[in-house]
Amino acid sequence: AQSVTQPDIHITVSEGASLELRCNYSYGATPYLFWYVQSPGQGLQLLLKYFSGDTLVQGIKGFEAEFKRSQSSFNLRKPSVHWSDAAEYFCAVGTGTASKLTFGTGTRLQVTL
Amino acid sequence: GAVVSQHPSWVICKSGTSVKIECRSLDFQATTMFWYRQFPKQSLMLMATSNEGSKATYEQGVEKDKFLINHASLTLSTLTVTSAHPEDSSFYICSALPWLAGNNEQFFGPGTRLTVL
């Protein structure tokens, strides 16, 4: 069975600083990988996804992520964080044609001004 | 495009009553919808996979008689929490997989917060 680990429960960064959120997955085949953002009381918004091809994926809101097969990682990065980026971030792995998603436990991002 | 709605957005009910939550894909057809449950400050846990015209597939540990799922059309799936109890209080989120999607991307609804008194 697949699993996703987000080692950082809570991260605080200053506005304008760079950000990297870690995600490691476990799955026997090539996974579909996703990063979602959730604001308080809201559903999930897709930031970016990786299915195949270029391992550096660009997403919305200036986010990017890099798939590293050798490390089973899919870390999310942003060069300059904005206060509006404060939210909960979830990494997820999808498998199979029905694409059932397994989510990590999430990383709460706090942005200080 | 690819908008998913949920109704209601929040609901409060008495213990022992049943609550129905609707999930609609507004601008696309979805043969598959998913229902998730999220406890406060925790991740989303997949409850079941709902396929149009067939019985839902429940994840291990999810009581199918308590969480009834109906996917009667290509744009609507419903989750009914039967005989709700306080421990069923949670944030329920649905997602929909577009019929013609070649990339297996799900689109999520905004969620429904259920509080059982």
GROMACS .gro file of C-alpha atoms in nm:
model
  230
    1ALA     CA    1   0.000   0.000   0.000
    2GLN     CA    2   0.112   0.352  -0.069
    3SER     CA    3   0.194   0.605   0.197
    4VAL     CA    4   0.297   0.968   0.221
    5THR     CA    5   0.510   1.131   0.486
    6GLN     CA    6   0.526   1.501   0.553
    7PRO     CA    7   0.790   1.530   0.823
    8ASP     CA    8   0.717   1.889   0.917
    9ILE     CA    9   0.393   1.945   1.104
   10HIS     CA   10   0.436   2.319   1.137
   11ILE     CA   11   0.668   2.564   0.963
   12THR     CA   12   0.705   2.936   1.019
   13VAL     CA   13   0.875   3.160   0.766
   14SER     CA   14   0.906   3.533   0.723
   15GLU     CA   15   0.733   3.700   0.436
   16GLY     CA   16   0.970   3.719   0.142
   17ALA     CA   17   1.176   3.424   0.255
   18SER     CA   18   1.204   3.105   0.056
   19LEU     CA   19   1.005   2.796   0.143
   20GLU     CA   20   1.050   2.425   0.106
   21LEU     CA   21   0.794   2.172   0.228
   22ARG     CA   22   0.905   1.812   0.236
   23CYS     CA   23   0.715   1.513   0.108
   24ASN     CA   24   0.825   1.153   0.085
   25TYR     CA   25   0.617   0.877  -0.059
   26SER     CA   26   0.617   0.501  -0.070
   27TYR     CA   27   0.479   0.325  -0.373
   28GLY     CA   28   0.598   0.039  -0.587
   29ALA     CA   29   0.537   0.193  -0.926
   30THR     CA   30   0.555   0.539  -1.076
   31PRO     CA   31   0.316   0.748  -0.871
   32TYR     CA   32   0.093   1.036  -0.952
   33LEU     CA   33   0.196   1.311  -0.710
   34PHE     CA   34   0.003   1.614  -0.599
   35TRP     CA   35   0.034   1.915  -0.374
   36TYR     CA   36  -0.284   2.074  -0.241
   37VAL     CA   37  -0.343   2.380  -0.026
   38GLN     CA   38  -0.627   2.414   0.220
   39SER     CA   39  -0.728   2.737   0.384
   40PRO     CA   40  -0.920   2.720   0.716
   41GLY     CA   41  -1.258   2.556   0.673
   42GLN     CA   42  -1.211   2.522   0.299
   43GLY     CA   43  -1.174   2.241   0.053
   44LEU     CA   44  -0.855   2.169  -0.131
   45GLN     CA   45  -0.700   2.360  -0.415
   46LEU     CA   46  -0.454   2.189  -0.643
   47LEU     CA   47  -0.119   2.363  -0.655
   48LEU     CA   48   0.057   2.128  -0.894
   49LYS     CA   49   0.082   1.770  -1.003
   50TYR     CA   50   0.332   1.526  -1.147
   51PHE     CA   51   0.234   1.238  -1.369
   52SER     CA   52   0.536   1.192  -1.595
   53GLY     CA   53   0.794   1.381  -1.795
   54ASP     CA   54   0.988   1.677  -1.664
   55THR     CA   55   1.061   1.618  -1.298
   56LEU     CA   56   1.043   1.988  -1.213
   57VAL     CA   57   0.682   2.090  -1.210
   58GLN     CA   58   0.551   2.444  -1.207
   59GLY     CA   59   0.225   2.521  -1.035
   60ILE     CA   60   0.001   2.808  -0.947
   61LYS     CA   61   0.084   3.094  -0.712
   62GLY     CA   62   0.456   3.068  -0.788
   63PHE     CA   63   0.500   2.719  -0.643
   64GLU     CA   64   0.712   2.445  -0.792
   65ALA     CA   65   0.799   2.090  -0.695
   66GLU     CA   66   1.066   1.846  -0.796
   67PHE     CA   67   1.013   1.473  -0.829
   68LYS     CA   68   1.321   1.277  -0.722
   69ARG     CA   69   1.269   0.909  -0.778
   70SER     CA   70   1.593   0.809  -0.608
   71GLN     CA   71   1.482   0.982  -0.289
   72SER     CA   72   1.110   0.906  -0.322
   73SER     CA   73   1.049   1.273  -0.267
   74PHE     CA   74   0.833   1.546  -0.410
   75ASN     CA   75   0.924   1.862  -0.221
   76LEU     CA   76   0.733   2.184  -0.270
   77ARG     CA   77   0.921   2.510  -0.306
   78LYS     CA   78   0.852   2.878  -0.341
   79PRO     CA   79   1.127   3.139  -0.373
   80SER     CA   80   0.944   3.418  -0.191
   81VAL     CA   81   0.654   3.356   0.043
   82HIS     CA   82   0.360   3.594   0.073
   83TRP     CA   83   0.147   3.636   0.384
   84SER     CA   84  -0.149   3.496   0.192
   85ASP     CA   85   0.036   3.165   0.157
   86ALA     CA   86  -0.036   3.083   0.520
   87ALA     CA   87  -0.244   2.765   0.507
   88GLU     CA   88  -0.227   2.389   0.539
   89TYR     CA   89  -0.040   2.205   0.266
   90PHE     CA   90  -0.102   1.844   0.176
   91CYS     CA   91   0.105   1.615  -0.037
   92ALA     CA   92  -0.079   1.322  -0.193
   93VAL     CA   93  -0.002   1.017  -0.402
   94GLY     CA   94  -0.247   0.872  -0.649
   95THR     CA   95  -0.239   0.526  -0.793
   96GLY     CA   96  -0.419   0.332  -1.057
   97THR     CA   97  -0.677   0.437  -1.307
   98ALA     CA   98  -0.926   0.530  -1.037
   99SER     CA   99  -0.662   0.747  -0.880
  100LYS     CA  100  -0.742   0.690  -0.518
  101LEU     CA  101  -0.546   0.947  -0.325
  102THR     CA  102  -0.348   0.891  -0.011
  103PHE     CA  103  -0.271   1.211   0.172
  104GLY     CA  104   0.012   1.305   0.400
  105THR     CA  105  -0.064   1.447   0.740
  106GLY     CA  106  -0.014   1.801   0.620
  107THR     CA  107   0.219   2.090   0.700
  108ARG     CA  108   0.080   2.405   0.850
  109LEU     CA  109   0.257   2.712   0.716
  110GLN     CA  110   0.266   3.028   0.919
  111VAL     CA  111   0.400   3.346   0.764
  112THR     CA  112   0.530   3.625   0.981
  113LEU     CA  113   0.539   3.981   0.860
  114GLY     CA  114  -1.424   2.502  -1.519
  115ALA     CA  115  -1.414   2.183  -1.312
  116VAL     CA  116  -1.617   2.311  -1.020
  117VAL     CA  117  -1.751   2.084  -0.750
  118SER     CA  118  -2.011   2.201  -0.503
  119GLN     CA  119  -2.130   2.056  -0.175
  120HIS     CA  120  -2.452   2.119   0.008
  121PRO     CA  121  -2.494   2.205   0.282
  122SER     CA  122  -2.171   2.376   0.374
  123TRP     CA  123  -2.244   2.313   0.739
  124VAL     CA  124  -2.509   2.127   0.934
  125ILE     CA  125  -2.593   2.075   1.299
  126CYS     CA  126  -2.814   1.785   1.395
  127LYS     CA  127  -2.930   1.595   1.698
  128SER     CA  128  -2.788   1.258   1.787
  129GLY     CA  129  -2.982   0.977   1.624
  130THR     CA  130  -3.095   1.170   1.320
  131SER     CA  131  -2.974   1.122   0.963
  132VAL     CA  132  -2.801   1.382   0.752
  133LYS     CA  133  -2.763   1.390   0.375
  134ILE     CA  134  -2.474   1.570   0.206
  135GLU     CA  135  -2.478   1.637  -0.166
  136CYS     CA  136  -2.180   1.658  -0.396
  137ARG     CA  137  -2.229   1.796  -0.745
  138SER     CA  138  -1.997   1.843  -1.039
  139LEU     CA  139  -2.126   2.165  -1.192
  140ASP     CA  140  -1.963   2.176  -1.531
  141PHE     CA  141  -1.846   1.825  -1.604
  142GLN     CA  142  -1.959   1.467  -1.575
  143ALA     CA  143  -1.799   1.239  -1.323
  144THR     CA  144  -1.830   0.865  -1.327
  145THR     CA  145  -1.627   0.848  -1.009
  146MET     CA  146  -1.657   1.055  -0.697
  147PHE     CA  147  -1.474   1.016  -0.370
  148TRP     CA  148  -1.577   1.092  -0.014
  149TYR     CA  149  -1.323   1.195   0.246
  150ARG     CA  150  -1.340   1.269   0.612
  151GLN     CA  151  -1.115   1.514   0.788
  152PHE     CA  152  -1.082   1.548   1.163
  153PRO     CA  153  -0.962   1.879   1.309
  154LYS     CA  154  -0.600   1.948   1.227
  155GLN     CA  155  -0.564   1.610   1.060
  156SER     CA  156  -0.534   1.477   0.710
  157LEU     CA  157  -0.805   1.362   0.475
  158MET     CA  158  -0.901   0.999   0.502
  159LEU     CA  159  -1.068   0.834   0.207
  160MET     CA  160  -1.399   0.684   0.313
  161ALA     CA  161  -1.535   0.546  -0.011
  162THR     CA  162  -1.526   0.554  -0.387
  163SER     CA  163  -1.856   0.620  -0.553
  164ASN     CA  164  -1.919   0.502  -0.907
  165GLU     CA  165  -2.221   0.613  -1.106
  166GLY     CA  166  -2.479   0.339  -1.133
  167SER     CA  167  -2.305   0.094  -0.905
  168LYS     CA  168  -2.243   0.031  -0.539
  169ALA     CA  169  -1.981   0.234  -0.361
  170THR     CA  170  -1.655   0.080  -0.255
  171TYR     CA  171  -1.577   0.147   0.108
  172GLU     CA  172  -1.236   0.167   0.267
  173GLN     CA  173  -1.146  -0.067   0.546
  174GLY     CA  174  -1.300   0.035   0.874
  175VAL     CA  175  -1.577   0.248   0.723
  176GLU     CA  176  -1.926   0.126   0.807
  177LYS     CA  177  -2.121   0.109   0.484
  178ASP     CA  178  -2.454   0.089   0.666
  179LYS     CA  179  -2.377   0.405   0.855
  180PHE     CA  180  -2.239   0.606   0.565
  181LEU     CA  181  -2.475   0.545   0.275
  182ILE     CA  182  -2.350   0.661  -0.061
  183ASN     CA  183  -2.561   0.701  -0.371
  184HIS     CA  184  -2.426   0.806  -0.710
  185ALA     CA  185  -2.742   0.824  -0.914
  186SER     CA  186  -2.621   1.046  -1.195
  187LEU     CA  187  -2.301   1.159  -1.359
  188THR     CA  188  -2.312   1.486  -1.168
  189LEU     CA  189  -2.444   1.397  -0.826
  190SER     CA  190  -2.331   1.180  -0.538
  191THR     CA  191  -2.484   1.185  -0.192
  192LEU     CA  192  -2.351   1.078   0.144
  193THR     CA  193  -2.605   1.004   0.414
  194VAL     CA  194  -2.483   0.972   0.769
  195THR     CA  195  -2.744   0.754   0.936
  196SER     CA  196  -2.824   0.767   1.304
  197ALA     CA  197  -2.554   1.025   1.355
  198HIS     CA  198  -2.366   1.043   1.684
  199PRO     CA  199  -2.125   1.303   1.821
  200GLU     CA  200  -1.827   1.097   1.708
  201ASP     CA  201  -1.947   1.143   1.348
  202SER     CA  202  -1.885   1.516   1.379
  203SER     CA  203  -1.626   1.598   1.119
  204PHE     CA  204  -1.548   1.781   0.797
  205TYR     CA  205  -1.664   1.579   0.497
  206ILE     CA  206  -1.513   1.654   0.159
  207CYS     CA  207  -1.602   1.509  -0.177
  208SER     CA  208  -1.409   1.505  -0.499
  209ALA     CA  209  -1.499   1.422  -0.855
  210LEU     CA  210  -1.300   1.263  -1.133
  211PRO     CA  211  -1.400   1.396  -1.476
  212TRP     CA  212  -1.529   1.130  -1.710
  213LEU     CA  213  -1.286   1.200  -1.989
  214ALA     CA  214  -0.989   1.287  -1.774
  215GLY     CA  215  -0.668   1.138  -1.901
  216ASN     CA  216  -0.470   1.264  -1.612
  217ASN     CA  217  -0.658   1.128  -1.312
  218GLU     CA  218  -0.697   1.468  -1.150
  219GLN     CA  219  -0.971   1.496  -0.890
  220PHE     CA  220  -1.155   1.819  -0.823
  221PHE     CA  221  -1.259   1.886  -0.468
  222GLY     CA  222  -1.567   2.037  -0.319
  223PRO     CA  223  -1.548   2.299  -0.043
  224GLY     CA  224  -1.650   2.053   0.225
  225THR     CA  225  -1.938   2.012   0.469
  226ARG     CA  226  -1.891   2.055   0.839
  227LEU     CA  227  -2.115   1.822   1.037
  228THR     CA  228  -2.175   1.878   1.405
  229VAL     CA  229  -2.379   1.621   1.593
  230LEU     CA  230  -2.513   1.730   1.930
   0.00000   0.00000   0.00000
